[in-house]
Amino acid sequence: MVPDGATASSPGRAAGRRRGFGAPMMTVAISFASLVLAWHLAATIWPSRSLPLPADVMVAFLREMATGELPHHLGITLWRVVASFSLAMVIGSAIGIYLGGHRRVDEFLQPWVILFLNIPALVIIVLAYIWFGLTEAAAIGAVAVNKIPNVVVTMREGTRALDLRYSEMAQVYRFSAFDRFRHVLLPQLQPYLAAAGRSGISLIWKIVLVVELLGRSDGVGFQINLYFQLFDVATILAYTLAFVAVMLFIELVVVQPIEHASIRWRRRTA
């Protein structure tokens, strides 16, 4: 029989969650409205070509949407973000898990990891274009190389923190290699994968814009460079805000739910 207190508290908790969700959304909406208002007032009080009104940015946004330029270049940039992010996560996770489980190899490669962590992204991009040409593969590879060391460090620390009792249990029950990965390794590494993914997506899309600005003939970064030369600040902001809005949507709808799901089992067992 379920205690009365438990049945009474469940609706209260559900209502609290609904109120908790609505309150932050309202706060975010008010915060963005205040930002737009401050922007409008600043552009009105100090009129300048360098600071267009929000309405001018909206006009530029609608114009680029109507011509199809903004969706086209936005789609290309998102493809580069997805490709470089996937490459960095797969390679970085494999290396990090291997280093976390092999101490001697980790000690040998530690200077390499530190070196790549501290090489500026701009240097890697320029070298990739010089060595491999102004190609799509060079662009995506340069972005991935910038992120791989961060993933390696995160996944290495996650592997070091694994609970060996689960591995011993898997050995006793004679789990296959795939079952060990699926039921022992992956659940414990999920929070670290989520952390690496969240930091990765926030870093990669910024680097992709630099890659496009320096050596591609399409994408949001290329368009920003083009309108920079024309000193069209309204269109620059239109492309920038459109891309930021898409990345925020991915963060809120994709990345954060995955991150919360990855640690749910830890909260249940606490």
Coordinates of C-alpha atoms in Angstrom, one line a residue, residues 10-25:
S10 CA 3.7 13.5 -6.3
P11 CA 1.2 16.0 -7.8
G12 CA 2.9 18.7 -5.8
R13 CA 6.3 17.8 -7.2
A14 CA 4.9 17.7 -10.8
A15 CA 3.3 21.1 -10.3
G16 CA 6.5 22.4 -8.9
R17 CA 8.4 21.1 -12.0
R18 CA 5.9 22.8 -14.3
R19 CA 6.2 26.1 -12.3
G20 CA 10.0 25.7 -12.3
F21 CA 10.1 25.3 -16.1
G22 CA 7.8 28.2 -16.7
A23 CA 9.6 30.7 -14.4
P24 CA 13.0 30.3 -16.2
M25 CA 11.4 30.7 -19.6

